[in-house]
Short mmCIF file of C-alpha atoms in Angstrom, two decimals:
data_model
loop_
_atom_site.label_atom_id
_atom_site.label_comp_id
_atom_site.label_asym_id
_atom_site.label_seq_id
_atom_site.Cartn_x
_atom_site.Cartn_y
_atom_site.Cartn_z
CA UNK Z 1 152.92 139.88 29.96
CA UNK Z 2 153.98 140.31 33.35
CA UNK Z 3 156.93 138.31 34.45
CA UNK Z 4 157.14 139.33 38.18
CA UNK Z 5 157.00 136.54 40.46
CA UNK Z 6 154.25 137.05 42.63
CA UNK Z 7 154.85 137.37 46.49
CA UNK Z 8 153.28 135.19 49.16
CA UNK Z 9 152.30 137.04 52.21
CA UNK Z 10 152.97 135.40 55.46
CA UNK Z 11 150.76 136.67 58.56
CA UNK Z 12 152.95 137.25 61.30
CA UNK Z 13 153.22 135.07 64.59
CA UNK Z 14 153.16 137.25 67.64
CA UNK Z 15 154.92 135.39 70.64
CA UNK Z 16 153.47 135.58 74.02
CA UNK Z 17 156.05 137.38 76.79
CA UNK Z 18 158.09 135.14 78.45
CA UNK Z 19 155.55 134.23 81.75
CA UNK Z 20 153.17 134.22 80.44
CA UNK Z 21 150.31 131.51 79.20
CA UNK Z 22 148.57 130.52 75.76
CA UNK Z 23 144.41 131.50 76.85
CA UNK Z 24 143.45 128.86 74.49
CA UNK Z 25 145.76 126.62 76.13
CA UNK Z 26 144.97 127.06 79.43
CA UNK Z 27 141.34 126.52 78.99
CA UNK Z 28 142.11 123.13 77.05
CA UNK Z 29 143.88 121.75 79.98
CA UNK Z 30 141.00 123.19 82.15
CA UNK Z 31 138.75 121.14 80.25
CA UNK Z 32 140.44 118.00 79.98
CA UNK Z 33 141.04 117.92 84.24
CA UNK Z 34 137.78 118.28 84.73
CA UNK Z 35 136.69 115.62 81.99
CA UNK Z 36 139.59 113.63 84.05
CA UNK Z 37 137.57 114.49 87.32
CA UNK Z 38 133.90 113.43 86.17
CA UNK Z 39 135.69 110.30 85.09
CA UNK Z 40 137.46 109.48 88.59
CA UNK Z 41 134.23 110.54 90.46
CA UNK Z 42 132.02 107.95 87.93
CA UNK Z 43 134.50 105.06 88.49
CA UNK Z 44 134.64 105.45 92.41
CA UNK Z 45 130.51 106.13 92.50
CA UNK Z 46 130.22 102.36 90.69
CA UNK Z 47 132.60 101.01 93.56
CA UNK Z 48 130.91 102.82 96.23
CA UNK Z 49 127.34 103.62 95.92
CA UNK Z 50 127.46 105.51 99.01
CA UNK Z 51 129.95 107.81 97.28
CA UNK Z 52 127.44 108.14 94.23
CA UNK Z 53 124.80 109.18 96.65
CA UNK Z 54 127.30 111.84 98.37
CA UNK Z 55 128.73 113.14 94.54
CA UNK Z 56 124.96 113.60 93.50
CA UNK Z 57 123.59 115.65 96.59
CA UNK Z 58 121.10 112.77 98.33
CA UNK Z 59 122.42 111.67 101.68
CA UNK Z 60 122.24 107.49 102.04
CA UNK Z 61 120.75 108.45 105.61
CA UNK Z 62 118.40 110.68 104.00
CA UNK Z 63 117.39 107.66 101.57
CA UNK Z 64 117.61 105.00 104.47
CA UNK Z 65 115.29 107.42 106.50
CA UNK Z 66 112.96 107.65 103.69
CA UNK Z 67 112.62 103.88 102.22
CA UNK Z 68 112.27 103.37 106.54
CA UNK Z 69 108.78 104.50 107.22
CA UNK Z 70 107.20 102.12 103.69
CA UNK Z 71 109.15 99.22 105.40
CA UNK Z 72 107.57 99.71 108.43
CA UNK Z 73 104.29 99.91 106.88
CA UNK Z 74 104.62 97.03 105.11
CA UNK Z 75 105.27 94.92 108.48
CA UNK Z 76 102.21 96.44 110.10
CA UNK Z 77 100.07 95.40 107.12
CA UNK Z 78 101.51 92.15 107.92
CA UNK Z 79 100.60 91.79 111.40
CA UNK Z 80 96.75 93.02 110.43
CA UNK Z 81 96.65 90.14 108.09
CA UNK Z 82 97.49 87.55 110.42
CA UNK Z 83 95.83 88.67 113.27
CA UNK Z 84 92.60 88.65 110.92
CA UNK Z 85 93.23 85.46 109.57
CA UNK Z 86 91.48 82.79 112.01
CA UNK Z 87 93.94 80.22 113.63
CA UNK Z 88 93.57 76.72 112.73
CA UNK Z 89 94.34 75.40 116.32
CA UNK Z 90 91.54 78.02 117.50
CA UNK Z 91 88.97 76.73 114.85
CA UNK Z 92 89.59 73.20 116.00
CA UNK Z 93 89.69 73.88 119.81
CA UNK Z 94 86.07 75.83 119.52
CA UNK Z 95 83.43 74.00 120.20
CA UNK Z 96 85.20 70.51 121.25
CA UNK Z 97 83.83 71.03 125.11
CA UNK Z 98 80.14 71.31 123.80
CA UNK Z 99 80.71 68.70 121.65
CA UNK Z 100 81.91 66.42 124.12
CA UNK Z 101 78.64 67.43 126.61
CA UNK Z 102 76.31 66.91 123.74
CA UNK Z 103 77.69 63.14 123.17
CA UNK Z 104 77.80 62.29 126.51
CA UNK Z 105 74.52 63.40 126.89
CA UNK Z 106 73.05 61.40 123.98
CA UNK Z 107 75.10 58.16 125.57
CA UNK Z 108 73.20 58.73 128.71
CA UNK Z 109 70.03 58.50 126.81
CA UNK Z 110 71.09 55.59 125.45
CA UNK Z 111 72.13 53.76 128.69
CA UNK Z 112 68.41 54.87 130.28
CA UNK Z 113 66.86 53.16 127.52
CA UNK Z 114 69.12 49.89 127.27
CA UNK Z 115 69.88 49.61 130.90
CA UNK Z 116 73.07 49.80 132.96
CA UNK Z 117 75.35 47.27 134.64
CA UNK Z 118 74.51 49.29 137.71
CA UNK Z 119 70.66 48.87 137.46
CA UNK Z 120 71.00 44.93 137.19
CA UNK Z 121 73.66 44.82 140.07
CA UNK Z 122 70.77 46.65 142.24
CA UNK Z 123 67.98 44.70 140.91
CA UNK Z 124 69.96 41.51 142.13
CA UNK Z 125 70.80 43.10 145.44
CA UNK Z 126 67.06 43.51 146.30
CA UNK Z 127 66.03 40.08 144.85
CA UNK Z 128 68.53 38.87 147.56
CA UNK Z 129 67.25 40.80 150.33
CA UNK Z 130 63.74 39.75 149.86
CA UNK Z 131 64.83 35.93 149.47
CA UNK Z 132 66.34 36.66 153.05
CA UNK Z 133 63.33 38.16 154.22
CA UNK Z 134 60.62 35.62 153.03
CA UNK Z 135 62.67 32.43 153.96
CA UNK Z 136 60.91 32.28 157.68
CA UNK Z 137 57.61 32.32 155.98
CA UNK Z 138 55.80 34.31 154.06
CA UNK Z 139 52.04 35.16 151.60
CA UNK Z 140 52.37 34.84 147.87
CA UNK Z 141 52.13 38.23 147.71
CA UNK Z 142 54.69 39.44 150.26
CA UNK Z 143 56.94 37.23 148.61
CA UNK Z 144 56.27 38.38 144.88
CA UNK Z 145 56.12 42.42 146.13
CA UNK Z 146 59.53 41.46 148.02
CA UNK Z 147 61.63 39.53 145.42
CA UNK Z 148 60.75 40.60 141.82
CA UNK Z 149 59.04 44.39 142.40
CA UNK Z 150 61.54 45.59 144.32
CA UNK Z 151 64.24 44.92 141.98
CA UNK Z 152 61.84 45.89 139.06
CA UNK Z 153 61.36 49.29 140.73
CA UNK Z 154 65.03 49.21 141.51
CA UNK Z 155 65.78 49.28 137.89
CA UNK Z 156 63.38 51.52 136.90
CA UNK Z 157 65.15 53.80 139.30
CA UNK Z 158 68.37 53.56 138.35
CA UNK Z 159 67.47 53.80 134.37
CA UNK Z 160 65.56 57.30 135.10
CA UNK Z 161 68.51 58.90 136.94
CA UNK Z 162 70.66 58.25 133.61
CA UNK Z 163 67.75 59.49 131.83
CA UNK Z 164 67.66 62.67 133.90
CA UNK Z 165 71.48 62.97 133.69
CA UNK Z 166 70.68 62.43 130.01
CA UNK Z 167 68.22 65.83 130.26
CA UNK Z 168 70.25 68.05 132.13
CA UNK Z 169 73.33 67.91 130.26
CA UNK Z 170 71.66 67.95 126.71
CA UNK Z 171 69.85 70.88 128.19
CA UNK Z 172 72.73 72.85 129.09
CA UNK Z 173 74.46 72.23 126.15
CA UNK Z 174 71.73 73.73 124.11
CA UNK Z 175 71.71 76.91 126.08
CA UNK Z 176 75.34 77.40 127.33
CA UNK Z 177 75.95 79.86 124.55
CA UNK Z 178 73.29 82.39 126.20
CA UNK Z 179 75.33 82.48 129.41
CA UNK Z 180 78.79 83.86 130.47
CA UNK Z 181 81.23 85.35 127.96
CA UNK Z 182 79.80 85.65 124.49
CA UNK Z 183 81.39 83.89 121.60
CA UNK Z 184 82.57 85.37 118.01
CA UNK Z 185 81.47 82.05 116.42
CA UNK Z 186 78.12 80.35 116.44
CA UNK Z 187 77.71 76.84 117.77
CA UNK Z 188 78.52 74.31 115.87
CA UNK Z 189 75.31 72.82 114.22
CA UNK Z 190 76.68 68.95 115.08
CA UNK Z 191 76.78 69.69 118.87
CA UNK Z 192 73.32 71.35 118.88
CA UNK Z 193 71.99 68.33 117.20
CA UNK Z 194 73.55 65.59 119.14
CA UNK Z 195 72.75 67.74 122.39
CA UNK Z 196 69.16 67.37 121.18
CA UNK Z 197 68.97 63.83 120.42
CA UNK Z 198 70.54 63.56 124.20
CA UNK Z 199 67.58 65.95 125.34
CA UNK Z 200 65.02 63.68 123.05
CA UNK Z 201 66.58 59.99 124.52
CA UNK Z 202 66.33 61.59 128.16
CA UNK Z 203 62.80 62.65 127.79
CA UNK Z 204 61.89 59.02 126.77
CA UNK Z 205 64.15 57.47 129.41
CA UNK Z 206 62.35 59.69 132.56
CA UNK Z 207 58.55 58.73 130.79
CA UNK Z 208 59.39 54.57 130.50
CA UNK Z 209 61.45 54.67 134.29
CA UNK Z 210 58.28 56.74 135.62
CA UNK Z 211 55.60 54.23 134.10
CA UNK Z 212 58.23 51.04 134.97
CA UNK Z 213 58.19 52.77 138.99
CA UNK Z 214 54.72 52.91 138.94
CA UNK Z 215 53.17 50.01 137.71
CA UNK Z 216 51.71 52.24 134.53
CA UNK Z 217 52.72 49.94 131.65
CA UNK Z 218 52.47 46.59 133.35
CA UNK Z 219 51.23 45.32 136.98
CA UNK Z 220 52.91 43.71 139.59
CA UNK Z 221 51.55 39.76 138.97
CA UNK Z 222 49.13 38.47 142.10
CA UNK Z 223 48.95 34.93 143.43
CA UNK Z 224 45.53 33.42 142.66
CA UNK Z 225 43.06 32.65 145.88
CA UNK Z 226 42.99 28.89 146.50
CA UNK Z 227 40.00 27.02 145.69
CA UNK Z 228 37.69 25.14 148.48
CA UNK Z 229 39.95 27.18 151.36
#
């Protein structure tokens, strides 16, 4: 039996000269300042993102410069769209001259048809002036050509200028859009038909003031010869 105490071997420690600087340590602190550097450079990058953008290589101008040109193109787009889309005020301005022509036109008709104030002022007038004329003495029939077919044909006149007034602007209205600058948008199918029905009333008005004038619908009445002269 052995009773020797057995011996514990220490390995030895060597000491660095005096100067001089643990490696292991050294790159340990190396490590930790630049842990403590990515760390400083994170914090300030959240505070500034300009910084962020300068730490990770990608200029803000650069950036700025490059978001620019899609901005740009997005206002453009913009400005197609609207100048595409019609204008409200446009669309209710078109057509409201034609429009107006075509109704005046059809009133005209109208007024051939019914009569005017005008036409009965003038039918009076000549009424008048063959009273005056006929009051010295006069035949039957100078007297009835004098006082009641002049104002007829008087009226008859009068009636088939608004008739022809009537014509002539329902006529242009229908073919204004042939002539002078050409429009984008058709005519509106409300003026062409009330320009018609102003063409179709001044037609009728010119044919009844033309048989009135004339004596072709009814004649001019005649005093009978006297019996036993």
């Amino acid at each position: 039996m052995n009773t020797t105490p057995s011996r514990t071997t220490t390995p030895p420690t060597t000491t660095p000269p005096a100067g001089t600087t643990d490696p292991a340590e050294g790159s340990a602190d190396a490590v930790t300042e630049e842990a403590t550097a990515k760390d400083s450079l994170v914090k300030d990058s959240a505070k500034d993102p300009a910084r962020k953008d300068d730490a990770t290589g990608t200029p803000s101008d650069a950036a700025d410069s490059g978001t620019a040109p899609d901005g740009l193109a997005g206002q453009s787009d913009d400005d197609d769209d609207d100048a595409l889309e019609p204008d409200p005020f446009d669309e209710a301005r078109h057509g409201v001259g034609a429009g107006a022509a075509a109704v005046v036109s059809a009133a005209l008709g109208v007024v051939a048809l019914t009569g005017a104030w005008t036409g009965r002022v003038a039918a009076e007038r000549e009424t008048l002036i063959g009273q005056i004329q006929t009051s010295g003495g006069g035949s039957a029939a100078q007297q009835i050509s004098e006082i009641y077919g002049d104002a007829w044909h008087t009226t008859a006149l009068v009636n088939g200028v608004f008739a022809v007034l009537a014509l002539l602007v329902g006529v242009f209205v229908l073919v204004r859009p042939a002539f002078g600058t050409p429009s984008e948008r058709p005519q509106p199918t409300w003026v062409r038909a009330v320009a018609l029905a102003g063409v179709a009333l001044g037609v009728l008005g010119v044919l009844i003031s033309a048989g009135m004038y004339f004596d072709l619908f009814v004649s001019l009445p005649t005093a009978g010869v006297p019996a036993g002269g």
